[in-house]
Short mmCIF file of C-alpha atoms in Angstrom, two decimals:
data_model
loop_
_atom_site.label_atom_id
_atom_site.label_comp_id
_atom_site.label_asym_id
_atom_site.label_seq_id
_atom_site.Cartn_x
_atom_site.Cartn_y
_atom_site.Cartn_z
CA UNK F 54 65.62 108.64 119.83
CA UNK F 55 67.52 105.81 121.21
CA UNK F 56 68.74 104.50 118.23
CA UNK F 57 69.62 107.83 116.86
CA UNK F 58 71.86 108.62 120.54
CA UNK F 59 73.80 105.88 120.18
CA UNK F 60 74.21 106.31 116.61
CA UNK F 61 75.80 109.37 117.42
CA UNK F 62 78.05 108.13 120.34
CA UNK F 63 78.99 105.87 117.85
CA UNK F 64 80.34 108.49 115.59
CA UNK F 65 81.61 110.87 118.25
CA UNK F 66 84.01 107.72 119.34
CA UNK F 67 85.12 106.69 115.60
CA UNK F 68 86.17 110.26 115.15
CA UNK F 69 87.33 111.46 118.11
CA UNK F 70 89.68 108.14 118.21
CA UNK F 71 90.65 109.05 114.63
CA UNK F 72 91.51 112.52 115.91
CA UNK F 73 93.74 110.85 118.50
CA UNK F 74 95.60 108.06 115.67
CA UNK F 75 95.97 111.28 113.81
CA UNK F 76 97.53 113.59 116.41
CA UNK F 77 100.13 110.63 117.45
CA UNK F 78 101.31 110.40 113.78
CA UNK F 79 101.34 113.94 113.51
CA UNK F 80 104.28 113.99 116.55
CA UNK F 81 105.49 111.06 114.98
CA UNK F 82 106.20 112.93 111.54
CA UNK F 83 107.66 116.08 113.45
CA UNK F 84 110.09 113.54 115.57
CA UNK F 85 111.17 112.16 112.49
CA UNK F 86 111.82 115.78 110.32
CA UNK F 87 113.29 117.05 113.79
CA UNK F 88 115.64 114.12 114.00
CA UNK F 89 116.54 113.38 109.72
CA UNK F 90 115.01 115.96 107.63
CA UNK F 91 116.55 114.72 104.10
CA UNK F 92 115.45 111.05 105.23
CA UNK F 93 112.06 111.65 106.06
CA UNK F 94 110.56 112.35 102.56
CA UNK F 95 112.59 110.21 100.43
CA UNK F 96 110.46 107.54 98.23
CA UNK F 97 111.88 104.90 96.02
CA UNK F 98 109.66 103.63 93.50
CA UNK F 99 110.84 100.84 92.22
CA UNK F 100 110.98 99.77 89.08
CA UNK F 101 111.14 96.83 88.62
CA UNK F 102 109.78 93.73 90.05
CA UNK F 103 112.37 91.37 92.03
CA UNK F 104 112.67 87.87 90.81
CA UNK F 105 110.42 86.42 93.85
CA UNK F 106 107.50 87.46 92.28
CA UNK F 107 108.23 85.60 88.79
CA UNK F 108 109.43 82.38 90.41
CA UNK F 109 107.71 79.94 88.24
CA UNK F 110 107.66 77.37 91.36
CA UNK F 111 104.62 79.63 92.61
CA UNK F 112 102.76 79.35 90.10
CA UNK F 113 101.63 81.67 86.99
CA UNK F 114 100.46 85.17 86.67
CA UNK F 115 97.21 85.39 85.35
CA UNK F 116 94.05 87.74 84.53
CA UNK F 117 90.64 87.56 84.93
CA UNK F 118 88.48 90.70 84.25
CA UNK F 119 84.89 90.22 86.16
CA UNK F 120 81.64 90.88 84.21
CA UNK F 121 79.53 92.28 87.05
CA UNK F 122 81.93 94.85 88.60
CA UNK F 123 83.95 95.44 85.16
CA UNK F 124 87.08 95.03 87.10
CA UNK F 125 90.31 92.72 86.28
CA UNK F 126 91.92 90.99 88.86
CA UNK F 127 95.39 89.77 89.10
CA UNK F 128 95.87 86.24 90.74
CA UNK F 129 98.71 83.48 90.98
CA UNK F 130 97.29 79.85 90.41
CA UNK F 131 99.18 76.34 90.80
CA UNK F 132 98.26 73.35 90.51
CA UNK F 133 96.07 71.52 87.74
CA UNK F 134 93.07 73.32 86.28
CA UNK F 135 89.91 70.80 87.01
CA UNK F 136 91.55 69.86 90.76
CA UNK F 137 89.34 71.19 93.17
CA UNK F 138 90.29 74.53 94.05
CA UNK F 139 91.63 76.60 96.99
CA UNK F 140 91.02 80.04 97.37
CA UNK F 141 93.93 82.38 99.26
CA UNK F 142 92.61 85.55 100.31
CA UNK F 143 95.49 88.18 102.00
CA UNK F 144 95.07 90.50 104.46
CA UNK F 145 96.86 94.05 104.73
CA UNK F 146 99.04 95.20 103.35
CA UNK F 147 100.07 92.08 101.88
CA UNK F 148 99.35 90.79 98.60
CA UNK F 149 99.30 87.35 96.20
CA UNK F 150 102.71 86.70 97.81
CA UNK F 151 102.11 86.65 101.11
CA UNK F 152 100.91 82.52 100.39
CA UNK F 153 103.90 82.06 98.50
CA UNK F 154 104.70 79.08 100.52
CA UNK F 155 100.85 77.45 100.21
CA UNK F 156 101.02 78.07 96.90
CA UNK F 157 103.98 75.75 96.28
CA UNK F 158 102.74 72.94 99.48
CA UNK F 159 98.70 72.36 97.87
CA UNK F 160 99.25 72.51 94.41
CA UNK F 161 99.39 68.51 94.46
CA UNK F 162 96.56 68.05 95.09
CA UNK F 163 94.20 71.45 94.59
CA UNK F 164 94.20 74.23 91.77
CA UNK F 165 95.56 76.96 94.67
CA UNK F 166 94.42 80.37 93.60
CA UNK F 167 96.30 83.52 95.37
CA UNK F 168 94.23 86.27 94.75
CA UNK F 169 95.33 90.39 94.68
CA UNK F 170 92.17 91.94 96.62
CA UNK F 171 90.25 94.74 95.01
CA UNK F 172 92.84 97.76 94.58
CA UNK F 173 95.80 95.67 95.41
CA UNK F 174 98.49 94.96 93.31
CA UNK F 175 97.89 94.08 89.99
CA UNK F 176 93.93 94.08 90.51
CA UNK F 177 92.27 97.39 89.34
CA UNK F 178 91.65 99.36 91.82
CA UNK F 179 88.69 101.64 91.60
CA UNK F 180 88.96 105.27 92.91
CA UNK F 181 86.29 105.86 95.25
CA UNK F 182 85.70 104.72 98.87
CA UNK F 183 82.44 103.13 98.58
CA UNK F 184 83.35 100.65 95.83
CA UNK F 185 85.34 99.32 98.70
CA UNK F 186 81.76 98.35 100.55
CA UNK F 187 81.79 94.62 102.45
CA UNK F 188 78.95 93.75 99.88
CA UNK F 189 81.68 94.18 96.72
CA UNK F 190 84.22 92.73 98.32
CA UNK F 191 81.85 89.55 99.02
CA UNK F 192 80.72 89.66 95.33
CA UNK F 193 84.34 89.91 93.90
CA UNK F 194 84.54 86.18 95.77
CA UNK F 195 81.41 85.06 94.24
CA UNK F 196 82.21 86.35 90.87
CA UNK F 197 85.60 85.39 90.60
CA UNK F 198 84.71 82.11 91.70
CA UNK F 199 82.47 81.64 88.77
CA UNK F 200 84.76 83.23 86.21
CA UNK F 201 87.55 80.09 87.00
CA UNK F 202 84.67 77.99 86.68
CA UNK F 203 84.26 76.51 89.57
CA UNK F 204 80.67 76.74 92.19
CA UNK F 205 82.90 75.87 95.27
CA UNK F 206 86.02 76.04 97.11
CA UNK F 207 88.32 75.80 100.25
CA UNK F 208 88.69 79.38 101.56
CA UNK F 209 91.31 80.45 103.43
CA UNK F 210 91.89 84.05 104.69
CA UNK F 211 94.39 85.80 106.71
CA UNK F 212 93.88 89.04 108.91
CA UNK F 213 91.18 91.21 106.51
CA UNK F 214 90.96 88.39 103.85
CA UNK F 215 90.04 86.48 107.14
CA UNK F 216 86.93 89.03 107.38
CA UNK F 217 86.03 88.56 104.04
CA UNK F 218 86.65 85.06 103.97
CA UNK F 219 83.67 84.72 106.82
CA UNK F 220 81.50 86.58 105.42
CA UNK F 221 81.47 84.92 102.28
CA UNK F 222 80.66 81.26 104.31
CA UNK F 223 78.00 83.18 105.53
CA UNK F 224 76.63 84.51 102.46
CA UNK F 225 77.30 81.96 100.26
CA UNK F 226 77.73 78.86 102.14
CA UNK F 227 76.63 76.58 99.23
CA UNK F 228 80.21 77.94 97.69
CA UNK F 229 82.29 77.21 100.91
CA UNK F 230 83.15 73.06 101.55
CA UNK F 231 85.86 74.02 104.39
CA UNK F 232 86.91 77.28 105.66
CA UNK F 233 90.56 78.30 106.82
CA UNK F 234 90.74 81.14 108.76
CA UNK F 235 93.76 82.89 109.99
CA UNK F 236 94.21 84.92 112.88
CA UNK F 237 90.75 86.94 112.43
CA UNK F 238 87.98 85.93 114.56
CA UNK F 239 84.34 85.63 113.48
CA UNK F 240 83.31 89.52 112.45
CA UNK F 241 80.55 89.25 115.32
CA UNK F 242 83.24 88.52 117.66
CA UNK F 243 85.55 91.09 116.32
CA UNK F 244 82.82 94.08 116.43
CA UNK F 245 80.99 92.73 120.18
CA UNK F 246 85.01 92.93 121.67
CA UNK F 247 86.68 95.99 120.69
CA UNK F 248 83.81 97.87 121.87
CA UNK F 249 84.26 96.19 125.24
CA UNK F 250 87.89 96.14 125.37
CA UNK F 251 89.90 99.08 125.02
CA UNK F 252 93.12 97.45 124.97
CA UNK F 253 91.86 95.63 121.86
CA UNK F 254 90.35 99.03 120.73
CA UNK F 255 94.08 100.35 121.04
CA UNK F 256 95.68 97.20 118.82
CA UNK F 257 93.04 98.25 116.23
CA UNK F 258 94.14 101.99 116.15
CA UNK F 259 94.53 101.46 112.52
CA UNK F 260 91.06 101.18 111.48
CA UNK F 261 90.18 104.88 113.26
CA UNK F 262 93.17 106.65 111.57
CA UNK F 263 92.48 105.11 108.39
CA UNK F 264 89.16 106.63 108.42
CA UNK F 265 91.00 110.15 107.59
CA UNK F 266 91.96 110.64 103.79
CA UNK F 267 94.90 110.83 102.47
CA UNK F 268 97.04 110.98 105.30
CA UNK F 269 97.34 107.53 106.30
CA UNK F 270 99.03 106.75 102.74
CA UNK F 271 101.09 109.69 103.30
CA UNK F 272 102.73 108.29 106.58
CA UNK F 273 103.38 105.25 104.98
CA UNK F 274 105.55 106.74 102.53
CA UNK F 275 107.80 108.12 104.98
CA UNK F 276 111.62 107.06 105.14
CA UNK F 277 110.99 104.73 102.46
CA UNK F 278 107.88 102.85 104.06
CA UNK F 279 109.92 102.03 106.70
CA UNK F 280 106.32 101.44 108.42
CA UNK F 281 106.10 98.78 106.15
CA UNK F 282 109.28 97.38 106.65
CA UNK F 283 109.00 97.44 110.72
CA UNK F 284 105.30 95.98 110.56
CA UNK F 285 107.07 92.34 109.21
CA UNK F 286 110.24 92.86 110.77
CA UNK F 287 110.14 94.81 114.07
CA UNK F 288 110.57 93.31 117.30
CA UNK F 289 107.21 94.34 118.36
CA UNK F 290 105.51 93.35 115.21
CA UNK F 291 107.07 91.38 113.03
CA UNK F 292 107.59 87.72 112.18
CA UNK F 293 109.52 86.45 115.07
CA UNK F 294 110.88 83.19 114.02
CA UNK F 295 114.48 83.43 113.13
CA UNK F 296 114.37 80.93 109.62
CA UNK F 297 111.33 82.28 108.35
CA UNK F 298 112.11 86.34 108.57
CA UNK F 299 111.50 87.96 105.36
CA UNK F 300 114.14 87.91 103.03
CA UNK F 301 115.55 91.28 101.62
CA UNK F 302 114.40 89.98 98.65
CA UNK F 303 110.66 89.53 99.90
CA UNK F 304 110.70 92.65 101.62
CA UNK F 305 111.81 94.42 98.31
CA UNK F 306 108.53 92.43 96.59
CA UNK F 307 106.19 94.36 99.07
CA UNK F 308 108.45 97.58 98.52
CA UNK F 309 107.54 96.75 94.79
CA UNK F 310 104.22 96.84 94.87
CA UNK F 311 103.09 99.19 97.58
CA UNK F 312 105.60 102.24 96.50
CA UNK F 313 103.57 102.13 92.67
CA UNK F 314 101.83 105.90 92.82
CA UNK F 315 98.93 105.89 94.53
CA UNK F 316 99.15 101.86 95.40
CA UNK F 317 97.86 102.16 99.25
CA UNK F 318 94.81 103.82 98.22
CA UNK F 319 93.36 100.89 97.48
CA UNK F 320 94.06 98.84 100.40
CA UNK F 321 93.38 101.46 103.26
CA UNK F 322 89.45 102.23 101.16
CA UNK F 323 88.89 98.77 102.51
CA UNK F 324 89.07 100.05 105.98
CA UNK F 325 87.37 103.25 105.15
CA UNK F 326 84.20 101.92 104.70
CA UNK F 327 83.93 99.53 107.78
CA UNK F 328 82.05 102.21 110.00
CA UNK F 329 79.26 102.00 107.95
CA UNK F 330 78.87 98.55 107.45
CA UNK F 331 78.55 97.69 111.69
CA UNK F 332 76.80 96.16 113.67
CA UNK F 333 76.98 93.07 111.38
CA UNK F 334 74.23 90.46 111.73
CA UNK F 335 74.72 87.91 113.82
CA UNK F 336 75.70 85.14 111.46
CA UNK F 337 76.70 81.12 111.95
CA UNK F 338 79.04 79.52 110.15
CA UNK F 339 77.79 75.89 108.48
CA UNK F 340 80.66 74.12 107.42
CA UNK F 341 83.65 72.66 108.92
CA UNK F 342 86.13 75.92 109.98
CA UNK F 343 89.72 75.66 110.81
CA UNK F 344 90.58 78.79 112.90
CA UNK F 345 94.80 79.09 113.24
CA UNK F 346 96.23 82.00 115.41
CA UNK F 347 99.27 83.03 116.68
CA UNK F 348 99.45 84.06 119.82
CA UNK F 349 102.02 86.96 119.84
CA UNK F 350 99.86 88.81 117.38
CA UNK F 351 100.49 92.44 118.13
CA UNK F 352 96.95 93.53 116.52
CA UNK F 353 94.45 90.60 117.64
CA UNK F 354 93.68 89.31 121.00
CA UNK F 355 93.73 86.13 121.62
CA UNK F 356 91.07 85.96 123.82
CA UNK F 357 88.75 86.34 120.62
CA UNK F 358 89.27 82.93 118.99
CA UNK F 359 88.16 80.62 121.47
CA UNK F 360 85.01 83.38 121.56
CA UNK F 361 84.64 82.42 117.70
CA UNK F 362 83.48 79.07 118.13
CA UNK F 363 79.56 79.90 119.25
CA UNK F 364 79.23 81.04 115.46
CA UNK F 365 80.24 77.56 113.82
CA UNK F 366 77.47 75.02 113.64
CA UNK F 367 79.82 72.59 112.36
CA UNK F 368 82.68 70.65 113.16
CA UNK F 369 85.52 73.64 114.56
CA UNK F 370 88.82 73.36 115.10
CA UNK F 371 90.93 75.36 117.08
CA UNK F 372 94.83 76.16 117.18
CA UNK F 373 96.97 78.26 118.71
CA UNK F 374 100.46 78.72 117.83
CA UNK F 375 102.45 80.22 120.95
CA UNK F 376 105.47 81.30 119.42
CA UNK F 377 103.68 82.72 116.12
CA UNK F 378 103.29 86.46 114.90
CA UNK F 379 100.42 87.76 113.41
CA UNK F 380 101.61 86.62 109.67
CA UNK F 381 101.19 83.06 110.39
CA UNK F 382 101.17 81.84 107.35
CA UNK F 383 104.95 83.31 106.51
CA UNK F 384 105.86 82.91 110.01
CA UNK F 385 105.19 79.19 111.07
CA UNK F 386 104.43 77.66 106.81
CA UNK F 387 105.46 73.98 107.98
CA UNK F 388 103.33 73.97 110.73
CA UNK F 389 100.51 75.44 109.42
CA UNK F 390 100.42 73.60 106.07
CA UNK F 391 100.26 70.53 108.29
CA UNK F 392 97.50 71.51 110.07
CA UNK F 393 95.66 72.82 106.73
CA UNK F 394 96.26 68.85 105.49
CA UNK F 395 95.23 67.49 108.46
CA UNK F 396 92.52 69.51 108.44
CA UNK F 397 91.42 68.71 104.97
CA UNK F 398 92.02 64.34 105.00
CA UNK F 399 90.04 64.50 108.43
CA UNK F 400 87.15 66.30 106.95
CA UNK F 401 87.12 64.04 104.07
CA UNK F 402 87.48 60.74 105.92
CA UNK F 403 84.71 61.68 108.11
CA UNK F 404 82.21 62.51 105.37
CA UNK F 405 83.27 58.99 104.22
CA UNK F 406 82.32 56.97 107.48
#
């Protein structure tokens, strides 16, 4: 009876905080057809892709279709084939390009893979929520993985390819050497806090409203995804460091690929399928884990990463960026490719003492 109570509270909070997200953007739509009725509905898709995305300095376009799943994923590798590899994993709603400038820093030394999630992009995205499941996700990593040829990596993952990026270490650990996390703490951590937080529960409003079909990809659409465009440039949200703020070129690439037809489907089923996944075990960590945050993330409290180090039974390292956004890796790439390297040499010096 327990269990079944609080599976129930459990519920009556998801949706009732969905109903909430949804009545905010609800005003939020109204505001804007009050205020710019002709504005409010237009949608550009564009047609073609801006030369960003073809620069040859990043590396080539290629195709992998997985055996398993059926399902072809798009990814951009540099670097030498046979060099150990480095997996890039995005978070939302990015895609390949959001590692643009790892992609051009590692490929000295590592084959650097920047992957297109499931349903992002380029990568097929299949149409129904539950192929969106933490256990495929996990298995694309595995699987793709094996179809480069390789039986281990560095992982790195930002914001939800941060999530995914854990739970493949703790999966598949055998397939992990050195995890790279950025700014997403150890699931555990995530799931414990926002239930005893609400101010974090309010920074993750996204994952409620999301919950709700359709409507979430509607309001994205608005004014010509200006959601989009505010998320990496706004004040509150965006990257905040005056030489690394999206060009209008880069912000055209995301316009690109997220104003295809039916392109954020996709990427919000990720988030449509958490609910049902939680609790998540409580899992460690075994190999060494780099952990890099930025402190004026708008969506993830701080507080969390320094909570993140009880799950790694390994060698963990720790940094926080104080003048850093949420998109890190865009926001502060000099710094945190240095830190990566460091990372990386001090691993593999130790192993040799």
């Amino acid at each position: 009876v327990m269990v079944a109570a609080r599976a129930l509270l459990f519920w009556a909070l998801v949706y009732s905080y969905c109903g909430v997200c949804a009545c905010i953007a609800g005003l939020r739509l109204l505001w804007s057809i009050g205020r710019r009725p002709g504005e409010t509905f237009r949608w550009v898709v564009r047609e073609n892709p801006p030369a960003c995305l073809n620069d040859p300095s990043l590396g080539t376009h290629c195709y992998v279709r997985i055996k398993d799943s059926g399902l072809r994923f798009h990814y951009v590798a540099a670097g030498e084939r046979g060099k150990p590899l480095m997996l890039l994993l995005h978070g939302f709603p990015e895609f390949w390009y959001s590692w643009r400038h790892q992609l051009r820093e590692f490929k000295s030394e590592y084959r650097v893979v920047a992957l297109d999630l499931r349903g992002y992009g380029e990568t097929d995205a299949p149409p129904h929520k539950e192929n969106y499941k933490l256990d495929c996700l996990i298995a694309d990593i595995k699987d793709i993985l094996e179809s480069l040829g390789y039986n281990k990596c560095v992982l790195i993952g930002h914001d939800w390819g941060g999530m995914i990026a854990w739970l493949v270490a703790i999966c598949y650990p055998e397939m992990v050497t050195k995890l790279i996390v950025v700014n997403f703490p150890h699931p555990s951590v995530f799931t414990e806090y926002i239930l005893r937080h609400p101010s974090q529960l309010i920074k993750s409003g996204y994952y409620f409203f999301f919950q709700m079909p359709w409507f979430p990809e509607f309001m994205f659409t608005l004014n010509d995804f200006k959601v989009l465009k505010s998320l990496f440039t706004s004040q509150a949200t965006g990257i905040g460091r005056k030489g690394c703020r999206l060009t209008a070129e880069d912000i055209e690439a995301y316009l690109y690929v997220f104003s295809q037809p039916g392109a954020l489907t996709g990427p919000i089923n990720h988030y449509r399928t958490i609910f049902s996944c939680l609790p998540l075990q409580h899992h460690e960590v075994i190999m060494p884990t780099l952990l890099l945050w930025g402190e004026r993330d708008a969506f993830m409290e701080v507080e969390m990463a320094e909570i993140t180090r009880i799950y790694v039974k390994n060698h963990f390292r720790l940094t926080i960026l104080s003048e850093a956004s949420h998109w890190l890796q865009q926001d502060q790439p000099d710094i945190v490719n240095k830190l990566i390297w460091t990372f990386l040499k001090e691993e593999t010096k130790r192993k040799r003492e």
